[in-house]
Amino acid sequence: MFLKPFRVKKQNTLKGSDRKKMKGEIGKLYNIPEDSLNELFPTKGDMSMAKIELHSGDIAFLYTCQKNPVFFEINKKMFPTVYSLWKCPDMLPVFTTWPQVFTKLVVGADLMLPGVVINGPVHMGTFRGIKKGDIASVKLVGNRAPVAVGETLLSGEDMYLSAMKGKGVKPIHMMGDLLWQLGDQSEPPHLSDDINIEGDGESEDDSDGDDKESDNEDVPAIEKLTVHDNECKGATAAVSDSENSESEEEEEGEDPKKVMDELLDYCCLCALKAKVKKSDLPLSTGIFFKNYLQPYCPQGKYIDIKKSSYKKLSKYLQTVESKGLLKIKQMAKGMDSIVEIDKDHLELRDLQVPELVIQPTEGSEDDFIPPVISDVFCIPSNLLPFFKSKNYSKGRGLVADEVRQFLTDYVKENDLQDPEHKGVIKIDPILGDVLLRKNENDSYLKWEVAKSRLFEKLQPAFQIVYPGKPPILKKGKVDPIKIDVVQRSGNKKVTLIDNVETFGIDPDKFAHTIQVKRACSTTVNPSIQKNKGLQIMAQGNQVDFIQQLLLEKYKIPVRFIQGLEKGTTKKKKKR
């Protein structure tokens, strides 16, 4: 967690009352005796709290005392630092491991259960009381002073039932990381350890040397520990890049719908607390989802409402409404709007909202990356026998070249090409079901006829790939950007633009560009057509400028734009 740089956003000194309150909360949380609490929170010396942004984008709160970090809070969990654990080593459940294993932890690996040293045989009560997600410390053989703190990845019962295999503890902070370097960078004190390791059966020869010497010597400093080629018994998992430890927050087998639901809840609560203002209400639910909720999605993740348990945005917002967080009212047919938000709701009161990363504005021509749109053909159920050899499922999208190549391969594999006429193929029973029309009994078809008929049987669709997001497959033909000029009262004209969202264009930014460049008023409202997104209205006939904007800045192909002929610029006729 602290292996990569973090950024301090703000810092302030704690008042005496806040310091006393925190001291009491920590004492109750970890059941720390009064004398140990006085050592952790001395009456003299400054104590401060800093709000920091981690490399992952998460927000944490760091508490320092006499310039040493003593506690940090992440996701409403309060963790002690190694500096605090050295003063109170029995504060947390402890796992013992070898110094060689620790060299793997400092580069981002998890503590594996085979690398945990147990005093005596493992039984059901060895890890009694430990639950999954509990805060635990890690120490090295021969010294009771912990060198790392993290979260357990299994419950104590599961550790025993797994025969001590798999991941045990996910390190969050350890001696040697950037949080430790923020303090005085002292080494751990040598505290006597009564663990008996003589009965343990090490599988590596080096466990008889360096490891046993650690009974009588201090735990070496980080810079003195080196990574050995020979790992001790099942020590750690292979470490990929340092991002791996962050991305493994979701364990294998976790329900993806549950993960998406949690992401939805988090982003929605952040938007309700920090982004939606009273002046924004009433607020269309569609605009709320796109412009208020989605910006809080952490980098590297994306929100897909269809992959949640709710399936639809309206159903999800009904659940949020049932909790009393907001009220929704139908302002027009087919258009729901948020009309009220309870900012004092319990779920919003203690929520720590991260600061939004300001994305580059679309002021330059180089910062917009248009989506890649390609025509595809979906496989209907009646053609599954023909595509059986590839194990394609119903609805699978194929580009035109893939369809042609599959037909060619099928003809070659089944030796259906006429040896005398290369442009003719034989029709077997499977091809007959696919290509022959009713009452047709032909035994041969020309290549071009076979290809055209195969495309006729497939369902036309299109695939959109937005930058940094998975492909989206939609049946039918892509709806182009529609531009229309309509006459209003007083002989005034307005330009209406629909469907820019399909091409990854933000309607608000697009409207703002028109407003600034053309010095005209613009508005963004829900389209009068149900489920058609937002419609932009600009004063006057702005077709020529919109054409230039779409073609030159947003790089939208002309075939995806309708209504360009309604511009004011006309070609001169040749004399």
XYZ file of C-alpha atoms in Angstrom:
575
model
C 0.000 0.000 0.000
C 2.864 2.392 0.852
C 5.431 0.931 -1.540
C 4.599 3.694 -4.043
C 4.632 7.439 -3.419
C 1.623 9.093 -1.799
C 0.619 12.745 -1.764
C -0.199 14.841 1.311
C -3.300 16.901 0.493
C -3.626 18.809 3.770
C -2.303 18.656 7.328
C -3.315 20.189 10.627
C -2.294 19.944 14.287
C -4.664 18.081 16.611
C -6.124 19.990 19.531
C -5.811 18.601 23.040
C -9.453 17.501 23.126
C -9.124 15.663 19.790
C -5.931 14.037 20.989
C -7.592 12.855 24.189
C -10.584 11.541 22.260
C -8.378 9.573 19.857
C -6.382 8.154 22.756
C -9.574 6.809 24.341
C -10.840 5.341 21.046
C -7.530 3.574 20.346
C -7.446 2.196 23.881
C -10.923 0.688 23.505
C -10.315 -0.530 19.950
C -7.181 -2.508 20.763
C -7.688 -3.029 24.520
C -4.398 -1.298 25.358
C -3.393 -0.787 29.028
C -3.153 2.777 30.331
C 0.648 2.759 30.696
C 1.108 1.617 27.087
C -1.393 4.267 25.919
C 0.608 6.968 27.702
C 3.697 5.781 25.855
C 1.870 5.883 22.500
C 0.331 9.296 23.214
C 2.785 11.268 25.391
C 1.484 14.460 26.941
C 4.345 16.453 25.460
C 5.067 16.679 21.769
C 3.047 17.736 18.769
C 0.468 15.439 17.204
C -0.978 16.088 13.766
C -3.367 14.572 11.245
C -2.746 14.567 7.489
C -5.090 13.705 4.652
C -3.131 11.775 2.035
C -3.895 10.368 -1.392
C -2.371 6.961 -2.059
C -0.970 5.878 -5.421
C -4.101 3.749 -5.917
C -6.299 6.845 -5.603
C -7.645 5.896 -2.162
C -7.804 8.535 0.561
C -6.201 7.834 3.938
C -5.744 9.770 7.170
C -2.315 9.687 8.793
C -1.680 10.508 12.459
C 1.836 11.473 13.535
C 3.253 12.034 17.024
C 6.636 13.678 17.522
C 7.200 13.401 13.755
C 6.706 9.618 13.764
C 3.617 8.132 12.055
C 1.697 6.230 14.730
C -1.661 5.319 13.164
C -3.341 5.549 9.753
C -6.966 5.113 8.727
C -8.055 3.557 5.413
C -11.662 2.686 4.572
C -12.715 3.393 8.174
C -10.113 0.922 9.521
C -7.504 2.195 11.965
C -4.066 0.565 11.545
C -1.076 1.031 13.857
C 2.312 1.681 12.254
C 5.400 -0.363 13.066
C 6.580 2.512 15.298
C 3.479 2.006 17.488
C 3.802 -1.777 17.405
C 7.362 -1.558 18.705
C 6.008 0.197 21.825
C 3.053 -2.171 22.145
C 3.929 -5.420 20.280
C 0.940 -7.386 21.596
C -1.613 -4.928 20.230
C -2.564 -7.221 17.295
C -2.693 -10.928 16.457
C 0.786 -11.805 15.247
C 2.146 -14.080 12.519
C 5.778 -15.184 12.636
C 7.879 -15.734 9.521
C 11.505 -16.000 8.369
C 13.774 -13.070 7.415
C 14.068 -14.513 3.893
C 10.291 -14.326 3.541
C 10.299 -10.689 4.617
C 12.533 -9.832 1.636
C 9.625 -10.914 -0.557
C 7.074 -8.889 1.391
C 8.999 -5.649 0.898
C 8.519 -5.903 -2.886
C 4.758 -6.432 -2.728
C 4.121 -10.133 -2.079
C 1.498 -11.480 0.299
C 2.504 -13.606 3.297
C 1.703 -17.184 2.332
C 0.634 -19.668 4.991
C 3.486 -22.138 4.250
C 5.880 -19.339 5.217
C 4.273 -18.867 8.665
C 6.270 -20.343 11.558
C 4.114 -22.121 14.145
C 5.257 -22.983 17.684
C 4.195 -26.623 17.859
C 1.698 -28.608 15.751
C -1.141 -26.816 13.932
C -4.584 -27.534 15.379
C -8.080 -26.041 15.295
C -7.270 -23.547 18.033
C -3.994 -22.273 16.577
C -5.657 -19.249 14.955
C -8.684 -19.082 17.239
C -10.693 -15.901 17.009
C -9.140 -14.629 13.760
C -11.631 -13.507 11.123
C -11.112 -12.707 7.493
C -10.158 -9.031 7.127
C -8.834 -8.678 10.698
C -5.835 -6.419 11.242
C -2.729 -8.469 12.127
C 1.007 -7.910 12.525
C 3.973 -9.854 11.151
C 7.198 -10.451 13.068
C 10.382 -12.343 12.315
C 11.751 -15.409 14.089
C 13.772 -14.445 17.149
C 12.328 -10.968 17.721
C 8.890 -10.111 19.123
C 8.941 -6.609 17.555
C 6.624 -6.640 14.496
C 7.968 -5.502 11.125
C 4.694 -5.306 9.162
C 0.956 -4.825 9.587
C -1.795 -6.007 7.248
C -5.140 -7.748 6.865
C -5.834 -11.456 7.099
C -7.027 -13.020 3.850
C -8.607 -16.059 5.509
C -10.336 -16.747 8.799
C -8.502 -18.809 11.403
C -10.735 -21.795 10.729
C -10.085 -21.585 6.978
C -6.329 -21.408 7.594
C -6.491 -24.660 9.493
C -8.823 -26.367 7.008
C -6.616 -25.295 4.073
C -3.758 -27.374 5.545
C -1.728 -24.149 5.816
C -1.757 -23.485 2.092
C -2.650 -20.282 0.264
C -2.479 -16.620 1.234
C -2.457 -15.651 4.887
C -1.865 -11.914 5.304
C -1.920 -9.019 2.847
C 0.679 -6.473 4.033
C -0.518 -2.866 4.160
C 2.507 -1.191 5.780
C 5.924 -2.449 6.785
C 9.375 -1.407 7.931
C 11.244 0.039 4.959
C 8.283 1.413 2.998
C 7.608 5.108 2.329
C 5.439 5.474 5.438
C 8.265 4.139 7.614
C 10.668 6.538 5.867
C 8.408 9.411 6.920
C 9.461 8.811 10.549
C 12.894 8.640 12.166
C 13.676 5.420 10.216
C 14.820 3.629 13.350
C 15.226 -0.141 13.440
C 13.012 -2.374 15.600
C 14.082 -3.006 19.191
C 15.167 -6.520 20.099
C 12.402 -8.086 22.189
C 12.943 -11.629 23.416
C 10.869 -14.267 21.639
C 9.994 -17.581 23.273
C 8.958 -19.386 20.074
C 10.519 -22.827 19.745
C 11.538 -23.636 16.180
C 13.609 -26.754 16.780
C 10.699 -29.063 15.935
C 9.859 -27.422 12.640
C 10.892 -29.301 9.534
C 12.497 -26.829 7.183
C 12.788 -28.022 3.626
C 15.727 -25.779 2.735
C 19.262 -26.096 4.023
C 19.623 -22.386 4.631
C 16.982 -22.563 7.362
C 19.553 -24.204 9.666
C 21.949 -21.305 9.291
C 20.765 -17.754 9.093
C 17.333 -18.478 10.550
C 18.581 -20.061 13.789
C 21.124 -17.333 14.245
C 18.237 -14.902 14.426
C 17.417 -16.315 17.890
C 20.413 -14.486 19.304
C 20.713 -11.510 16.962
C 18.623 -8.482 16.173
C 16.405 -8.589 13.120
C 18.544 -7.104 10.319
C 17.586 -3.763 8.838
C 15.833 -3.573 5.497
C 18.919 -2.529 3.605
C 20.829 -5.519 5.035
C 18.264 -8.075 3.875
C 18.904 -9.579 0.441
C 16.693 -11.710 -1.734
C 17.983 -15.276 -1.960
C 17.461 -17.434 -5.014
C 16.478 -20.321 -2.755
C 13.239 -19.538 -0.949
C 12.499 -21.117 2.369
C 9.596 -23.472 2.751
C 6.699 -22.230 0.597
C 7.460 -18.687 1.533
C 5.654 -16.362 -0.838
C 3.758 -16.211 -4.043
C 5.428 -14.970 -7.186
C 5.267 -11.199 -7.359
C 4.192 -9.476 -10.534
C 4.381 -5.696 -10.833
C 3.685 -3.564 -7.792
C 0.163 -2.884 -8.998
C -0.642 -6.564 -8.450
C -1.088 -6.168 -4.725
C -3.660 -3.412 -5.309
C -5.606 -5.266 -7.979
C -5.993 -8.373 -5.820
C -8.495 -6.629 -3.528
C -11.136 -8.860 -5.047
C -10.425 -12.467 -4.223
C -10.873 -15.308 -6.631
C -14.425 -16.517 -6.753
C -15.970 -13.230 -5.559
C -19.302 -12.532 -7.189
C -18.770 -9.901 -9.950
C -22.318 -8.621 -9.452
C -21.571 -7.958 -5.799
C -18.381 -6.109 -6.752
C -20.284 -3.954 -9.265
C -23.032 -3.263 -6.684
C -20.432 -2.072 -4.165
C -18.782 0.141 -6.776
C -22.179 1.629 -7.685
C -22.986 2.340 -4.028
C -19.628 3.987 -3.405
C -19.766 6.271 -6.470
C -23.426 7.156 -5.843
C -22.819 8.134 -2.220
C -19.786 10.240 -3.190
C -21.801 12.037 -5.870
C -24.746 12.689 -3.537
C -22.533 14.070 -0.790
C -19.985 16.142 -2.689
C -21.036 16.844 -6.283
C -24.812 17.365 -6.420
C -25.789 20.814 -5.193
C -29.221 22.053 -4.239
C -29.162 24.393 -7.226
C -28.743 21.357 -9.548
C -32.140 19.957 -8.580
C -34.304 18.719 -10.173
C -31.652 16.580 -11.865
C -32.327 14.026 -14.577
C -31.329 10.531 -13.461
C -29.478 9.964 -16.730
C -27.428 13.158 -16.305
C -26.792 12.243 -12.657
C -25.398 8.851 -13.662
C -23.115 10.166 -16.411
C -21.943 13.539 -15.101
C -22.146 13.094 -11.322
C -21.820 9.389 -10.434
C -19.371 8.055 -13.034
C -16.574 10.592 -12.366
C -16.046 8.986 -8.937
C -15.272 5.600 -10.487
C -11.641 4.740 -9.522
C -9.086 4.753 -12.304
C -8.773 1.392 -14.011
C -12.382 0.405 -13.263
C -15.624 1.068 -15.078
C -19.293 1.036 -14.158
C -21.621 -1.187 -16.159
C -25.122 -1.122 -14.690
C -26.046 -4.230 -16.687
C -23.380 -6.245 -14.850
C -24.842 -5.341 -11.464
C -27.676 -7.176 -9.733
C -30.005 -4.267 -10.552
C -29.596 -4.414 -14.386
C -31.284 -1.010 -14.801
C -30.441 2.431 -13.433
C -34.070 3.092 -12.482
C -34.200 -0.048 -10.349
C -30.957 0.856 -8.590
C -32.101 4.405 -7.833
C -35.373 3.023 -6.440
C -33.277 1.045 -3.954
C -31.344 4.193 -3.031
C -34.649 6.050 -2.631
C -35.974 3.349 -0.307
C -33.040 4.066 2.037
C -34.158 7.691 2.299
C -31.082 9.142 0.565
C -33.031 10.872 -2.188
C -36.453 11.336 -3.758
C -37.301 10.733 -7.409
C -40.192 12.247 -9.316
C -41.348 11.769 -12.906
C -41.095 15.285 -14.351
C -42.231 14.233 -17.840
C -43.289 11.041 -19.556
C -40.361 8.639 -19.522
C -38.050 11.088 -17.667
C -37.306 10.592 -13.962
C -35.499 13.299 -11.987
C -33.931 13.565 -8.554
C -35.835 16.287 -6.706
C -34.477 16.003 -3.146
C -31.337 14.716 -1.364
C -30.912 14.075 2.355
C -27.379 15.377 3.012
C -27.696 14.499 6.714
C -28.325 10.815 6.040
C -26.277 8.448 8.199
C -24.557 6.860 5.182
C -23.355 10.277 3.981
C -22.375 11.730 7.332
C -19.042 9.912 7.843
C -18.269 9.238 4.174
C -14.791 10.343 3.102
C -15.132 11.570 -0.482
C -11.963 11.573 -2.615
C -11.092 14.649 -4.585
C -11.948 14.268 -8.245
C -9.061 14.145 -10.673
C -9.716 16.907 -13.174
C -9.651 15.401 -16.612
C -8.167 17.411 -19.494
C -10.729 19.641 -21.125
C -11.621 19.254 -24.726
C -10.103 22.590 -25.638
C -7.483 21.149 -27.966
C -7.879 19.002 -30.995
C -5.499 16.316 -29.788
C -7.038 15.325 -26.441
C -10.181 13.605 -27.791
C -9.887 9.980 -28.841
C -12.955 8.915 -30.841
C -14.363 5.422 -30.272
C -13.644 2.727 -32.823
C -16.914 1.696 -34.496
C -16.978 -1.400 -36.682
C -19.776 -3.287 -38.420
C -20.200 -6.867 -37.204
C -22.585 -9.739 -37.832
C -24.210 -11.696 -34.987
C -24.852 -15.433 -35.143
C -28.555 -16.369 -34.787
C -29.587 -19.651 -33.165
C -30.467 -21.352 -36.467
C -26.858 -20.955 -37.705
C -25.208 -22.457 -34.619
C -24.800 -25.913 -36.277
C -22.834 -24.276 -39.086
C -20.470 -22.497 -36.645
C -20.261 -25.532 -34.321
C -16.588 -26.243 -35.093
C -15.573 -22.884 -33.555
C -17.840 -23.267 -30.504
C -19.321 -19.833 -31.163
C -22.258 -18.907 -28.949
C -25.516 -17.289 -29.984
C -25.139 -13.554 -30.524
C -21.370 -13.722 -31.069
C -20.253 -10.808 -33.266
C -17.991 -11.459 -36.253
C -16.504 -8.922 -38.654
C -17.015 -9.458 -42.386
C -13.526 -10.892 -42.938
C -14.083 -13.488 -40.196
C -17.348 -14.605 -41.838
C -15.716 -14.960 -45.269
C -12.727 -16.801 -43.812
C -14.959 -19.202 -41.888
C -16.909 -20.082 -45.047
C -13.653 -20.604 -46.938
C -12.237 -22.857 -44.209
C -15.485 -24.845 -44.035
C -15.411 -25.499 -47.799
C -11.758 -26.572 -47.706
C -12.120 -28.830 -44.644
C -15.113 -30.625 -46.179
C -13.668 -30.690 -49.723
C -16.681 -28.890 -51.193
C -14.956 -26.892 -53.908
C -15.688 -28.062 -57.467
C -12.302 -29.170 -58.918
C -13.316 -28.208 -62.465
C -14.976 -24.863 -61.651
C -13.093 -23.027 -58.898
C -15.843 -20.429 -58.565
C -18.458 -23.035 -57.610
C -18.932 -24.952 -54.352
C -20.882 -28.073 -53.534
C -23.794 -27.850 -51.106
C -23.806 -30.359 -48.244
C -26.802 -30.760 -45.861
C -25.496 -28.171 -43.368
C -24.759 -25.601 -46.077
C -28.127 -26.360 -47.637
C -29.925 -25.398 -44.409
C -27.961 -22.166 -44.296
C -27.779 -21.027 -47.920
C -30.639 -22.570 -49.878
C -33.956 -20.830 -50.013
C -37.362 -22.450 -49.780
C -38.091 -24.948 -52.594
C -34.470 -24.714 -53.813
C -32.689 -28.025 -54.415
C -29.455 -26.837 -56.031
C -26.369 -28.960 -55.474
C -23.956 -26.150 -56.388
C -23.727 -22.422 -55.748
C -21.316 -19.760 -56.925
C -18.899 -18.419 -54.331
C -20.296 -14.891 -54.473
C -23.891 -16.100 -54.117
C -22.945 -18.291 -51.140
C -21.201 -15.390 -49.388
C -24.021 -12.905 -49.958
C -26.654 -15.380 -48.723
C -24.610 -16.161 -45.615
C -24.461 -12.436 -44.760
C -28.226 -12.217 -45.292
C -28.806 -14.907 -42.649
C -26.591 -13.169 -40.074
C -27.941 -10.361 -37.925
C -26.329 -6.943 -38.594
C -24.832 -5.246 -35.559
C -22.032 -2.871 -34.639
C -19.277 -2.821 -32.051
C -18.127 0.306 -30.218
C -14.789 0.411 -28.402
C -14.356 3.461 -26.190
C -10.776 4.257 -25.056
C -9.911 2.256 -21.931
C -13.218 0.363 -21.868
C -14.321 -3.102 -23.014
C -16.079 -3.419 -26.391
C -19.838 -2.844 -26.516
C -21.884 -4.894 -28.983
C -25.245 -3.540 -30.147
C -27.629 -5.116 -32.647
C -28.986 -3.222 -35.621
C -27.309 -0.254 -37.233
C -25.485 2.509 -35.383
C -27.581 5.628 -34.861
C -25.730 8.547 -36.484
C -25.402 12.029 -35.044
C -28.512 13.852 -36.201
C -28.467 17.589 -36.901
C -31.670 19.467 -37.593
C -32.592 23.134 -38.005
C -36.120 24.038 -36.913
C -38.127 27.237 -37.059
C -39.329 28.736 -33.798
C -41.685 31.636 -33.097
C -40.600 35.081 -34.289
C -38.840 33.654 -37.373
C -36.017 32.377 -35.164
C -34.064 29.226 -35.937
C -32.417 26.765 -33.570
C -30.090 23.858 -34.281
C -30.809 20.511 -32.608
C -28.073 17.893 -32.191
C -28.890 14.343 -31.071
C -26.915 11.203 -30.263
C -23.424 12.621 -29.682
C -23.035 10.408 -26.579
C -22.826 7.256 -28.715
C -19.524 8.555 -30.078
C -18.035 9.325 -26.670
C -18.707 13.092 -26.843
C -19.761 14.859 -23.637
C -22.956 16.829 -24.505
C -22.223 19.535 -21.914
C -18.705 20.171 -23.209
C -19.882 20.039 -26.809
C -22.606 22.595 -26.093
C -20.144 24.804 -24.201
C -17.762 24.808 -27.175
C -20.558 25.940 -29.490
C -21.610 28.612 -27.001
C -18.083 30.043 -26.665
C -16.990 29.803 -30.291
C -20.259 31.020 -31.830
C -21.377 33.423 -29.078
C -24.830 31.878 -28.932
C -26.955 30.393 -26.179
C -27.056 26.596 -25.835
C -28.977 24.168 -23.650
C -28.753 20.434 -22.956
C -32.013 18.609 -22.224
C -33.298 15.025 -22.347
C -34.419 14.048 -25.828
C -38.180 14.011 -26.445
C -37.693 10.471 -27.771
C -37.644 7.895 -24.981
C -34.238 6.375 -24.149
C -32.462 8.518 -26.749
C -30.107 10.317 -24.394
C -29.574 14.076 -24.364
C -30.351 16.686 -27.002
C -28.308 19.850 -27.554
C -30.059 23.006 -28.723
C -28.055 25.950 -30.104
C -29.458 29.320 -31.111
C -29.368 30.007 -34.845
C -28.194 27.840 -37.731
C -24.899 26.393 -36.507
C -24.662 23.402 -38.870
C -21.492 24.593 -40.641
C -19.599 25.085 -37.375
C -20.862 21.766 -35.980
C -19.724 20.016 -39.157
C -16.236 21.481 -38.769
C -16.189 20.551 -35.068
C -17.249 16.934 -35.629
C -14.992 16.272 -38.614
C -11.812 18.079 -37.573
C -11.759 17.971 -33.767
C -13.717 14.838 -32.921
C -12.694 12.900 -36.068
C -16.209 11.500 -36.617
C -16.600 9.916 -40.098
C -19.087 11.680 -42.384
C -21.158 8.506 -42.744
C -22.121 8.813 -39.074
C -23.472 12.377 -39.399
C -26.913 13.285 -40.765
C -28.183 16.752 -41.645
C -25.013 18.433 -42.911
C -26.896 19.593 -46.009
C -28.873 22.024 -43.811
C -25.909 24.356 -43.390
C -25.807 27.890 -44.760
C -22.702 27.366 -46.903
C -23.642 26.409 -50.439
C -21.396 25.359 -53.289
C -21.103 27.807 -56.141
C -22.508 26.602 -59.429
C -20.141 26.340 -62.341
C -20.931 28.689 -65.212
